[in-house]
PDB file of C-alpha atoms in Angstrom:
ATOM      1  CA  UNK A   1     -89.032-110.063  56.614  1.00 62.00           C
ATOM      2  CA  UNK A   2     -87.763-106.815  58.990  1.00 69.00           C
ATOM      3  CA  UNK A   3     -89.472-103.566  58.670  1.00 81.00           C
ATOM      4  CA  UNK A   4     -88.465-101.211  56.731  1.00 88.00           C
ATOM      5  CA  UNK A   5     -88.241 -97.355  57.095  1.00 91.00           C
ATOM      6  CA  UNK A   6     -90.933 -95.196  55.199  1.00 93.00           C
ATOM      7  CA  UNK A   7     -89.957 -92.049  53.232  1.00 93.00           C
ATOM      8  CA  UNK A   8     -91.868 -89.353  55.633  1.00 94.00           C
ATOM      9  CA  UNK A   9     -88.683 -91.244  58.243  1.00 94.00           C
ATOM     10  CA  UNK A  10     -86.474 -90.980  55.339  1.00 94.00           C
ATOM     11  CA  UNK A  11     -87.360 -87.124  54.110  1.00 94.00           C
ATOM     12  CA  UNK A  12     -87.416 -86.003  58.844  1.00 94.00           C
ATOM     13  CA  UNK A  13     -83.931 -87.462  58.024  1.00 94.00           C
ATOM     14  CA  UNK A  14     -82.676 -85.046  54.996  1.00 94.00           C
ATOM     15  CA  UNK A  15     -84.328 -82.421  56.744  1.00 94.00           C
ATOM     16  CA  UNK A  16     -82.454 -82.729  59.792  1.00 93.00           C
ATOM     17  CA  UNK A  17     -79.232 -83.175  58.034  1.00 93.00           C
ATOM     18  CA  UNK A  18     -79.992 -79.715  55.959  1.00 92.00           C
ATOM     19  CA  UNK A  19     -80.751 -77.631  58.362  1.00 93.00           C
ATOM     20  CA  UNK A  20     -79.003 -79.568  61.757  1.00 92.00           C
ATOM     21  CA  UNK A  21     -82.235 -77.618  63.689  1.00 92.00           C
ATOM     22  CA  UNK A  22     -85.732 -79.246  64.903  1.00 92.00           C
ATOM     23  CA  UNK A  23     -87.345 -76.500  64.742  1.00 91.00           C
ATOM     24  CA  UNK A  24     -86.439 -75.379  61.084  1.00 93.00           C
ATOM     25  CA  UNK A  25     -86.363 -78.993  59.420  1.00 93.00           C
ATOM     26  CA  UNK A  26     -89.900 -79.237  60.944  1.00 93.00           C
ATOM     27  CA  UNK A  27     -91.211 -76.056  59.292  1.00 93.00           C
ATOM     28  CA  UNK A  28     -88.802 -77.838  55.806  1.00 93.00           C
ATOM     29  CA  UNK A  29     -90.942 -80.114  56.007  1.00 93.00           C
ATOM     30  CA  UNK A  30     -94.008 -79.018  57.337  1.00 93.00           C
ATOM     31  CA  UNK A  31     -94.994 -80.832  60.353  1.00 93.00           C
ATOM     32  CA  UNK A  32     -95.588 -79.765  63.630  1.00 93.00           C
ATOM     33  CA  UNK A  33     -91.570 -80.605  65.545  1.00 92.00           C
ATOM     34  CA  UNK A  34     -92.738 -83.501  68.413  1.00 92.00           C
ATOM     35  CA  UNK A  35     -93.730 -85.133  64.236  1.00 94.00           C
ATOM     36  CA  UNK A  36     -90.460 -84.453  62.958  1.00 93.00           C
ATOM     37  CA  UNK A  37     -88.753 -85.699  66.076  1.00 92.00           C
ATOM     38  CA  UNK A  38     -90.438 -88.942  66.560  1.00 94.00           C
ATOM     39  CA  UNK A  39     -90.596 -89.782  62.602  1.00 94.00           C
ATOM     40  CA  UNK A  40     -86.988 -89.757  63.556  1.00 93.00           C
ATOM     41  CA  UNK A  41     -86.628 -92.128  66.638  1.00 93.00           C
ATOM     42  CA  UNK A  42     -88.796 -94.110  64.678  1.00 93.00           C
ATOM     43  CA  UNK A  43     -86.697 -94.380  61.701  1.00 93.00           C
ATOM     44  CA  UNK A  44     -84.085 -95.045  65.197  1.00 92.00           C
ATOM     45  CA  UNK A  45     -85.435 -97.941  65.992  1.00 91.00           C
ATOM     46  CA  UNK A  46     -86.048 -99.214  62.936  1.00 92.00           C
ATOM     47  CA  UNK A  47     -82.388 -99.844  61.625  1.00 92.00           C
ATOM     48  CA  UNK A  48     -81.567-100.331  65.552  1.00 91.00           C
ATOM     49  CA  UNK A  49     -78.887 -97.662  65.386  1.00 93.00           C
ATOM     50  CA  UNK A  50     -78.679 -93.757  66.320  1.00 93.00           C
ATOM     51  CA  UNK A  51     -78.837 -91.992  63.480  1.00 94.00           C
ATOM     52  CA  UNK A  52     -78.675 -88.168  65.441  1.00 92.00           C
ATOM     53  CA  UNK A  53     -76.189 -86.272  68.536  1.00 92.00           C
ATOM     54  CA  UNK A  54     -78.696 -84.137  70.003  1.00 86.00           C
ATOM     55  CA  UNK A  55     -78.851 -82.202  73.552  1.00 81.00           C
ATOM     56  CA  UNK A  56     -80.130 -78.445  74.526  1.00 76.00           C
ATOM     57  CA  UNK A  57     -77.591 -76.046  71.873  1.00 80.00           C
ATOM     58  CA  UNK A  58     -76.357 -78.485  69.151  1.00 88.00           C
ATOM     59  CA  UNK A  59     -77.822 -81.728  66.355  1.00 90.00           C
ATOM     60  CA  UNK A  60     -74.867 -83.530  65.262  1.00 92.00           C
ATOM     61  CA  UNK A  61     -75.529 -86.762  62.902  1.00 93.00           C
ATOM     62  CA  UNK A  62     -73.511 -89.354  63.538  1.00 93.00           C
ATOM     63  CA  UNK A  63     -71.394 -91.249  61.487  1.00 93.00           C
ATOM     64  CA  UNK A  64     -73.873 -94.164  60.912  1.00 93.00           C
ATOM     65  CA  UNK A  65     -76.064 -91.815  59.904  1.00 93.00           C
ATOM     66  CA  UNK A  66     -74.620 -89.537  56.765  1.00 93.00           C
ATOM     67  CA  UNK A  67     -73.998 -92.463  55.652  1.00 93.00           C
ATOM     68  CA  UNK A  68     -77.552 -93.223  56.291  1.00 94.00           C
ATOM     69  CA  UNK A  69     -78.357 -89.819  55.354  1.00 93.00           C
ATOM     70  CA  UNK A  70     -76.393 -90.559  51.491  1.00 91.00           C
ATOM     71  CA  UNK A  71     -78.314 -93.815  50.881  1.00 92.00           C
ATOM     72  CA  UNK A  72     -81.309 -92.808  51.820  1.00 93.00           C
ATOM     73  CA  UNK A  73     -81.247 -89.526  48.960  1.00 90.00           C
ATOM     74  CA  UNK A  74     -80.545 -92.724  46.453  1.00 88.00           C
ATOM     75  CA  UNK A  75     -83.723 -94.179  47.918  1.00 90.00           C
ATOM     76  CA  UNK A  76     -86.101 -91.118  47.368  1.00 90.00           C
ATOM     77  CA  UNK A  77     -84.877 -90.768  43.883  1.00 86.00           C
ATOM     78  CA  UNK A  78     -84.922 -94.050  42.634  1.00 85.00           C
ATOM     79  CA  UNK A  79     -88.710 -93.379  44.299  1.00 87.00           C
ATOM     80  CA  UNK A  80     -89.509 -90.459  43.186  1.00 84.00           C
ATOM     81  CA  UNK A  81     -88.474 -91.958  39.246  1.00 79.00           C
ATOM     82  CA  UNK A  82     -91.131 -94.527  40.171  1.00 80.00           C
ATOM     83  CA  UNK A  83     -93.635 -91.684  40.381  1.00 79.00           C
ATOM     84  CA  UNK A  84     -92.483 -90.097  37.678  1.00 73.00           C
ATOM     85  CA  UNK A  85     -92.518 -93.383  34.769  1.00 72.00           C
ATOM     86  CA  UNK A  86     -95.730 -94.471  35.655  1.00 71.00           C
ATOM     87  CA  UNK A  87     -97.170 -90.722  35.740  1.00 67.00           C
ATOM     88  CA  UNK A  88     -95.407 -90.356  32.283  1.00 63.00           C
ATOM     89  CA  UNK A  89     -95.260 -93.627  30.819  1.00 58.00           C
ATOM     90  CA  UNK A  90     -98.191 -92.884  29.002  1.00 57.00           C
ATOM     91  CA  UNK A  91     -96.335 -89.175  27.487  1.00 62.00           C
ATOM     92  CA  UNK A  92     -93.361 -89.255  26.912  1.00 66.00           C
ATOM     93  CA  UNK A  93     -92.068 -86.186  25.349  1.00 71.00           C
ATOM     94  CA  UNK A  94     -94.431 -83.679  26.941  1.00 75.00           C
ATOM     95  CA  UNK A  95     -94.212 -81.876  29.210  1.00 78.00           C
ATOM     96  CA  UNK A  96     -90.662 -80.262  31.455  1.00 85.00           C
ATOM     97  CA  UNK A  97     -87.540 -81.480  31.962  1.00 91.00           C
ATOM     98  CA  UNK A  98     -84.782 -79.628  33.315  1.00 94.00           C
ATOM     99  CA  UNK A  99     -80.771 -80.166  31.696  1.00 96.00           C
ATOM    100  CA  UNK A 100     -78.099 -78.629  33.304  1.00 97.00           C
ATOM    101  CA  UNK A 101     -75.268 -77.714  30.798  1.00 97.00           C
ATOM    102  CA  UNK A 102     -71.416 -76.962  31.544  1.00 94.00           C
ATOM    103  CA  UNK A 103     -70.408 -73.580  30.880  1.00 90.00           C
ATOM    104  CA  UNK A 104     -67.308 -74.613  28.395  1.00 89.00           C
ATOM    105  CA  UNK A 105     -70.680 -76.248  25.832  1.00 93.00           C
ATOM    106  CA  UNK A 106     -73.603 -74.602  26.702  1.00 94.00           C
ATOM    107  CA  UNK A 107     -72.886 -70.985  24.609  1.00 93.00           C
ATOM    108  CA  UNK A 108     -71.766 -73.521  21.530  1.00 92.00           C
ATOM    109  CA  UNK A 109     -74.442 -76.232  21.071  1.00 94.00           C
ATOM    110  CA  UNK A 110     -76.726 -74.750  22.863  1.00 95.00           C
ATOM    111  CA  UNK A 111     -78.195 -72.034  19.942  1.00 94.00           C
ATOM    112  CA  UNK A 112     -77.967 -75.024  17.265  1.00 94.00           C
ATOM    113  CA  UNK A 113     -79.245 -77.922  19.626  1.00 96.00           C
ATOM    114  CA  UNK A 114     -82.637 -75.867  21.670  1.00 96.00           C
ATOM    115  CA  UNK A 115     -84.635 -74.934  18.402  1.00 95.00           C
ATOM    116  CA  UNK A 116     -83.903 -77.977  16.944  1.00 95.00           C
ATOM    117  CA  UNK A 117     -85.402 -79.726  19.794  1.00 94.00           C
ATOM    118  CA  UNK A 118     -88.705 -77.767  20.169  1.00 93.00           C
ATOM    119  CA  UNK A 119     -88.854 -78.379  16.618  1.00 93.00           C
ATOM    120  CA  UNK A 120     -88.398 -82.362  16.808  1.00 92.00           C
ATOM    121  CA  UNK A 121     -90.919 -82.634  20.460  1.00 91.00           C
ATOM    122  CA  UNK A 122     -92.892 -79.190  20.852  1.00 90.00           C
ATOM    123  CA  UNK A 123     -94.627 -79.943  23.388  1.00 87.00           C
ATOM    124  CA  UNK A 124     -91.395 -80.585  25.626  1.00 88.00           C
ATOM    125  CA  UNK A 125     -90.005 -77.885  27.620  1.00 89.00           C
ATOM    126  CA  UNK A 126     -86.463 -77.775  28.108  1.00 91.00           C
ATOM    127  CA  UNK A 127     -85.686 -75.640  31.537  1.00 94.00           C
ATOM    128  CA  UNK A 128     -81.726 -74.599  31.439  1.00 96.00           C
ATOM    129  CA  UNK A 129     -78.393 -74.453  34.181  1.00 96.00           C
ATOM    130  CA  UNK A 130     -75.675 -73.324  33.035  1.00 94.00           C
ATOM    131  CA  UNK A 131     -73.125 -75.134  36.109  1.00 93.00           C
ATOM    132  CA  UNK A 132     -69.486 -76.863  36.527  1.00 91.00           C
ATOM    133  CA  UNK A 133     -69.762 -79.849  36.179  1.00 92.00           C
ATOM    134  CA  UNK A 134     -69.308 -81.018  39.813  1.00 91.00           C
ATOM    135  CA  UNK A 135     -72.236 -78.967  41.203  1.00 93.00           C
ATOM    136  CA  UNK A 136     -74.826 -79.945  38.158  1.00 95.00           C
ATOM    137  CA  UNK A 137     -73.802 -83.560  39.089  1.00 94.00           C
ATOM    138  CA  UNK A 138     -75.112 -83.039  42.778  1.00 92.00           C
ATOM    139  CA  UNK A 139     -78.502 -81.600  41.598  1.00 93.00           C
ATOM    140  CA  UNK A 140     -79.094 -84.536  39.044  1.00 94.00           C
ATOM    141  CA  UNK A 141     -78.081 -86.995  42.469  1.00 91.00           C
ATOM    142  CA  UNK A 142     -80.513 -84.833  43.824  1.00 88.00           C
ATOM    143  CA  UNK A 143     -82.827 -84.532  42.032  1.00 87.00           C
ATOM    144  CA  UNK A 144     -82.980 -80.919  40.839  1.00 92.00           C
ATOM    145  CA  UNK A 145     -81.936 -82.377  37.380  1.00 94.00           C
ATOM    146  CA  UNK A 146     -83.242 -84.985  35.070  1.00 94.00           C
ATOM    147  CA  UNK A 147     -80.504 -84.743  32.399  1.00 96.00           C
ATOM    148  CA  UNK A 148     -76.845 -82.992  32.624  1.00 97.00           C
ATOM    149  CA  UNK A 149     -74.733 -82.417  29.506  1.00 97.00           C
ATOM    150  CA  UNK A 150     -70.522 -82.291  30.660  1.00 95.00           C
ATOM    151  CA  UNK A 151     -67.365 -83.446  29.155  1.00 92.00           C
ATOM    152  CA  UNK A 152     -65.273 -86.630  29.988  1.00 90.00           C
ATOM    153  CA  UNK A 153     -63.536 -88.180  31.559  1.00 87.00           C
ATOM    154  CA  UNK A 154     -64.904 -87.246  34.268  1.00 89.00           C
ATOM    155  CA  UNK A 155     -65.565 -89.330  37.413  1.00 89.00           C
ATOM    156  CA  UNK A 156     -69.168 -91.164  36.349  1.00 91.00           C
ATOM    157  CA  UNK A 157     -69.059 -93.478  37.736  1.00 86.00           C
ATOM    158  CA  UNK A 158     -73.056 -94.107  39.116  1.00 87.00           C
ATOM    159  CA  UNK A 159     -74.677 -92.406  36.265  1.00 94.00           C
ATOM    160  CA  UNK A 160     -75.670 -93.246  33.230  1.00 95.00           C
ATOM    161  CA  UNK A 161     -74.080 -92.391  30.458  1.00 96.00           C
ATOM    162  CA  UNK A 162     -74.912 -91.779  26.682  1.00 97.00           C
ATOM    163  CA  UNK A 163     -70.808 -90.486  25.085  1.00 97.00           C
ATOM    164  CA  UNK A 164     -72.156 -88.051  21.408  1.00 97.00           C
ATOM    165  CA  UNK A 165     -69.113 -87.253  20.112  1.00 96.00           C
ATOM    166  CA  UNK A 166     -65.454 -86.101  20.356  1.00 94.00           C
ATOM    167  CA  UNK A 167     -64.645 -82.110  20.801  1.00 91.00           C
ATOM    168  CA  UNK A 168     -60.525 -82.008  19.947  1.00 89.00           C
ATOM    169  CA  UNK A 169     -58.743 -79.045  21.680  1.00 85.00           C
ATOM    170  CA  UNK A 170     -56.558 -75.973  19.459  1.00 86.00           C
ATOM    171  CA  UNK A 171     -53.624 -74.336  20.489  1.00 85.00           C
ATOM    172  CA  UNK A 172     -54.842 -70.694  20.218  1.00 85.00           C
ATOM    173  CA  UNK A 173     -51.678 -67.717  20.825  1.00 84.00           C
ATOM    174  CA  UNK A 174     -51.335 -64.241  18.773  1.00 87.00           C
ATOM    175  CA  UNK A 175     -50.744 -64.354  15.500  1.00 83.00           C
ATOM    176  CA  UNK A 176     -47.162 -63.552  15.601  1.00 81.00           C
ATOM    177  CA  UNK A 177     -46.537 -65.614  18.268  1.00 79.00           C
ATOM    178  CA  UNK A 178     -44.050 -68.709  17.133  1.00 75.00           C
ATOM    179  CA  UNK A 179     -46.276 -71.379  18.672  1.00 72.00           C
ATOM    180  CA  UNK A 180     -48.372 -70.860  16.420  1.00 73.00           C
ATOM    181  CA  UNK A 181     -46.891 -72.295  13.054  1.00 73.00           C
ATOM    182  CA  UNK A 182     -47.302 -75.107  10.921  1.00 69.00           C
ATOM    183  CA  UNK A 183     -49.697 -77.057  10.003  1.00 70.00           C
ATOM    184  CA  UNK A 184     -50.148 -79.294  13.176  1.00 67.00           C
ATOM    185  CA  UNK A 185     -48.994 -78.332  16.852  1.00 71.00           C
ATOM    186  CA  UNK A 186     -46.851 -81.243  18.419  1.00 71.00           C
ATOM    187  CA  UNK A 187     -47.457 -81.351  21.675  1.00 67.00           C
ATOM    188  CA  UNK A 188     -43.735 -79.241  23.327  1.00 64.00           C
ATOM    189  CA  UNK A 189     -42.402 -77.686  26.500  1.00 58.00           C
ATOM    190  CA  UNK A 190     -42.422 -74.359  24.619  1.00 62.00           C
ATOM    191  CA  UNK A 191     -45.441 -73.331  24.916  1.00 67.00           C
ATOM    192  CA  UNK A 192     -47.593 -75.087  27.608  1.00 66.00           C
ATOM    193  CA  UNK A 193     -45.549 -73.475  29.797  1.00 70.00           C
ATOM    194  CA  UNK A 194     -47.081 -70.580  28.997  1.00 77.00           C
ATOM    195  CA  UNK A 195     -50.526 -72.342  28.798  1.00 78.00           C
ATOM    196  CA  UNK A 196     -53.063 -69.934  30.485  1.00 79.00           C
ATOM    197  CA  UNK A 197     -55.976 -72.380  31.643  1.00 75.00           C
ATOM    198  CA  UNK A 198     -59.576 -71.902  33.450  1.00 72.00           C
ATOM    199  CA  UNK A 199     -59.714 -71.555  37.561  1.00 65.00           C
ATOM    200  CA  UNK A 200     -60.177 -74.339  39.523  1.00 63.00           C
ATOM    201  CA  UNK A 201     -62.914 -76.029  39.480  1.00 60.00           C
ATOM    202  CA  UNK A 202     -64.106 -75.597  36.016  1.00 66.00           C
ATOM    203  CA  UNK A 203     -63.614 -79.245  34.069  1.00 70.00           C
ATOM    204  CA  UNK A 204     -61.374 -78.427  30.900  1.00 71.00           C
ATOM    205  CA  UNK A 205     -58.914 -77.263  32.925  1.00 71.00           C
ATOM    206  CA  UNK A 206     -58.371 -80.576  34.120  1.00 68.00           C
ATOM    207  CA  UNK A 207     -58.943 -81.667  30.202  1.00 70.00           C
ATOM    208  CA  UNK A 208     -55.974 -78.912  29.087  1.00 69.00           C
ATOM    209  CA  UNK A 209     -53.646 -80.773  31.547  1.00 67.00           C
ATOM    210  CA  UNK A 210     -54.291 -84.467  30.776  1.00 67.00           C
ATOM    211  CA  UNK A 211     -53.311 -82.701  27.262  1.00 60.00           C
ATOM    212  CA  UNK A 212     -50.586 -81.789  28.056  1.00 63.00           C
ATOM    213  CA  UNK A 213     -49.571 -85.263  29.678  1.00 56.00           C
ATOM    214  CA  UNK A 214     -49.149 -83.272  32.840  1.00 49.00           C
ATOM    215  CA  UNK A 215     -50.776 -81.627  36.338  1.00 40.00           C
ATOM    216  CA  UNK A 216     -48.127 -79.191  36.602  1.00 48.00           C
ATOM    217  CA  UNK A 217     -48.751 -76.222  34.475  1.00 50.00           C
ATOM    218  CA  UNK A 218     -48.897 -72.457  36.310  1.00 48.00           C
ATOM    219  CA  UNK A 219     -50.825 -70.461  34.555  1.00 50.00           C
ATOM    220  CA  UNK A 220     -48.751 -67.065  33.956  1.00 46.00           C
ATOM    221  CA  UNK A 221     -48.213 -64.942  36.599  1.00 51.00           C
ATOM    222  CA  UNK A 222     -50.561 -66.951  38.126  1.00 54.00           C
ATOM    223  CA  UNK A 223     -53.321 -65.917  36.992  1.00 63.00           C
ATOM    224  CA  UNK A 224     -56.567 -68.437  35.310  1.00 71.00           C
ATOM    225  CA  UNK A 225     -59.272 -66.845  33.672  1.00 72.00           C
ATOM    226  CA  UNK A 226     -62.904 -67.792  35.371  1.00 72.00           C
ATOM    227  CA  UNK A 227     -64.309 -68.222  31.552  1.00 79.00           C
ATOM    228  CA  UNK A 228     -63.328 -68.826  28.408  1.00 82.00           C
ATOM    229  CA  UNK A 229     -64.588 -65.644  26.968  1.00 84.00           C
ATOM    230  CA  UNK A 230     -61.979 -64.374  29.872  1.00 85.00           C
ATOM    231  CA  UNK A 231     -59.410 -66.516  28.591  1.00 85.00           C
ATOM    232  CA  UNK A 232     -59.263 -66.084  25.314  1.00 85.00           C
ATOM    233  CA  UNK A 233     -58.383 -61.834  26.124  1.00 88.00           C
ATOM    234  CA  UNK A 234     -55.584 -63.300  28.586  1.00 87.00           C
ATOM    235  CA  UNK A 235     -54.502 -64.507  25.608  1.00 85.00           C
ATOM    236  CA  UNK A 236     -54.996 -61.559  22.995  1.00 87.00           C
ATOM    237  CA  UNK A 237     -53.213 -59.796  25.596  1.00 85.00           C
ATOM    238  CA  UNK A 238     -49.946 -61.954  24.689  1.00 84.00           C
ATOM    239  CA  UNK A 239     -49.801 -63.421  27.846  1.00 85.00           C
ATOM    240  CA  UNK A 240     -49.541 -66.537  26.743  1.00 82.00           C
ATOM    241  CA  UNK A 241     -51.070 -69.450  24.628  1.00 84.00           C
ATOM    242  CA  UNK A 242     -54.512 -71.136  25.510  1.00 83.00           C
ATOM    243  CA  UNK A 243     -55.941 -74.696  24.458  1.00 83.00           C
ATOM    244  CA  UNK A 244     -59.238 -74.450  23.229  1.00 86.00           C
ATOM    245  CA  UNK A 245     -62.107 -76.235  22.584  1.00 87.00           C
ATOM    246  CA  UNK A 246     -62.730 -77.327  18.700  1.00 90.00           C
ATOM    247  CA  UNK A 247     -66.381 -76.692  19.155  1.00 91.00           C
ATOM    248  CA  UNK A 248     -65.875 -72.907  20.537  1.00 89.00           C
ATOM    249  CA  UNK A 249     -62.807 -72.047  18.024  1.00 88.00           C
ATOM    250  CA  UNK A 250     -66.101 -73.101  15.050  1.00 90.00           C
ATOM    251  CA  UNK A 251     -68.561 -71.446  16.620  1.00 88.00           C
ATOM    252  CA  UNK A 252     -66.677 -67.762  16.389  1.00 88.00           C
ATOM    253  CA  UNK A 253     -65.068 -67.643  19.603  1.00 84.00           C
ATOM    254  CA  UNK A 254     -61.892 -65.296  18.036  1.00 86.00           C
ATOM    255  CA  UNK A 255     -63.843 -63.920  16.377  1.00 85.00           C
ATOM    256  CA  UNK A 256     -62.611 -59.569  15.595  1.00 85.00           C
ATOM    257  CA  UNK A 257     -59.365 -60.899  17.482  1.00 85.00           C
ATOM    258  CA  UNK A 258     -56.175 -60.613  16.559  1.00 85.00           C
ATOM    259  CA  UNK A 259     -55.434 -64.370  16.884  1.00 87.00           C
ATOM    260  CA  UNK A 260     -54.986 -67.391  15.040  1.00 85.00           C
ATOM    261  CA  UNK A 261     -55.394 -71.434  15.987  1.00 84.00           C
ATOM    262  CA  UNK A 262     -54.081 -74.444  15.079  1.00 83.00           C
ATOM    263  CA  UNK A 263     -54.827 -77.929  15.105  1.00 83.00           C
ATOM    264  CA  UNK A 264     -52.881 -80.396  17.612  1.00 79.00           C
ATOM    265  CA  UNK A 265     -50.472 -83.569  15.953  1.00 77.00           C
ATOM    266  CA  UNK A 266     -52.345 -87.131  16.049  1.00 78.00           C
ATOM    267  CA  UNK A 267     -52.729 -88.173  18.446  1.00 76.00           C
ATOM    268  CA  UNK A 268     -54.466 -84.703  19.537  1.00 76.00           C
ATOM    269  CA  UNK A 269     -56.074 -84.793  22.700  1.00 81.00           C
ATOM    270  CA  UNK A 270     -59.797 -84.247  22.380  1.00 86.00           C
ATOM    271  CA  UNK A 271     -62.417 -84.059  24.937  1.00 88.00           C
ATOM    272  CA  UNK A 272     -65.511 -86.501  24.889  1.00 93.00           C
ATOM    273  CA  UNK A 273     -68.936 -84.427  25.658  1.00 95.00           C
ATOM    274  CA  UNK A 274     -71.993 -86.529  26.418  1.00 97.00           C
ATOM    275  CA  UNK A 275     -75.310 -86.675  28.110  1.00 97.00           C
ATOM    276  CA  UNK A 276     -75.722 -88.487  31.721  1.00 97.00           C
ATOM    277  CA  UNK A 277     -78.640 -88.766  33.307  1.00 96.00           C
ATOM    278  CA  UNK A 278     -79.756 -91.066  37.253  1.00 93.00           C
ATOM    279  CA  UNK A 279     -79.597 -94.957  35.422  1.00 90.00           C
ATOM    280  CA  UNK A 280     -83.126 -95.456  37.707  1.00 86.00           C
ATOM    281  CA  UNK A 281     -83.971 -92.370  35.506  1.00 87.00           C
ATOM    282  CA  UNK A 282     -88.218 -92.960  34.182  1.00 81.00           C
ATOM    283  CA  UNK A 283     -87.138 -90.472  31.670  1.00 88.00           C
ATOM    284  CA  UNK A 284     -85.404 -93.163  29.502  1.00 88.00           C
ATOM    285  CA  UNK A 285     -87.219 -91.925  26.150  1.00 87.00           C
ATOM    286  CA  UNK A 286     -86.111 -88.987  26.821  1.00 91.00           C
ATOM    287  CA  UNK A 287     -83.025 -89.423  27.311  1.00 94.00           C
ATOM    288  CA  UNK A 288     -82.120 -91.337  23.681  1.00 94.00           C
ATOM    289  CA  UNK A 289     -84.611 -88.929  21.636  1.00 93.00           C
ATOM    290  CA  UNK A 290     -82.903 -85.800  22.944  1.00 95.00           C
ATOM    291  CA  UNK A 291     -79.140 -87.602  22.920  1.00 96.00           C
ATOM    292  CA  UNK A 292     -80.073 -88.293  19.103  1.00 96.00           C
ATOM    293  CA  UNK A 293     -80.741 -84.930  18.154  1.00 96.00           C
ATOM    294  CA  UNK A 294     -77.494 -83.877  19.871  1.00 96.00           C
ATOM    295  CA  UNK A 295     -75.725 -85.832  17.722  1.00 96.00           C
ATOM    296  CA  UNK A 296     -77.068 -84.973  14.721  1.00 95.00           C
ATOM    297  CA  UNK A 297     -77.693 -81.459  15.261  1.00 95.00           C
ATOM    298  CA  UNK A 298     -73.343 -81.732  15.098  1.00 94.00           C
ATOM    299  CA  UNK A 299     -72.966 -83.883  12.113  1.00 92.00           C
ATOM    300  CA  UNK A 300     -75.350 -81.699  10.795  1.00 88.00           C
ATOM    301  CA  UNK A 301     -72.380 -78.452  11.213  1.00 82.00           C
ATOM    302  CA  UNK A 302     -69.954 -81.032  11.018  1.00 74.00           C
TER     303      UNK A 302
END
């Protein structure tokens, strides 16, 4: 059997890939520079390829080195998941887990989900992080998060995905806006041309564009919102209309504003709220249990 790299060697490689400096990588790894350098040379010898280009001034990863770094992250994540599984097998639903939530879900779901989770699993602590989908999934893959609550569609090909429920889009405008009439709104260029959007990076922006079946909608005067709250204020100022998720509307986001929300005609565009984790996660029991609570809370509210 061919020799295999050690987890320690892979950690040295990741530290060097992060810092691109042997001194700082050694400090981050709590070893001497010579120990780190020796470990990397042994790794290169074991794999039979050059991973790092080094001279007196610069350090750079080779093309093969970059690919090995990506695979090393997966190997280390799987190894740590294995360790977690062994230590947690006898005490599920206890201790701390890290949950990431996107900004267009967090304020509308967490106020009801968190109390329900605390009541059902009093020994479980959830540390929360709110961020954009791309950042959350990167942290999830790097084991900085255990689970993430996101909206689909989104690229999750290497992750375990549990769809929870659907969240329809409603059209929101000022009360006197002629686009907000009737019982259900039809897709029409008359209002899609006035559609206000969140800035790049928010998956809700992409979902709104998909709902309009176009990638060419431009926000009025190039203005884009950084949050749903800002987006609503832009609509209230008469700058245009917006597509908002049903959960935001039912949570009172439009309260005390002279705005009107109308559902879109069937088949109404929607997003799917989903809980995701790594395929190798040691917290399968917790993942399934939390997903069930989230679905139950949603059904109770609706």
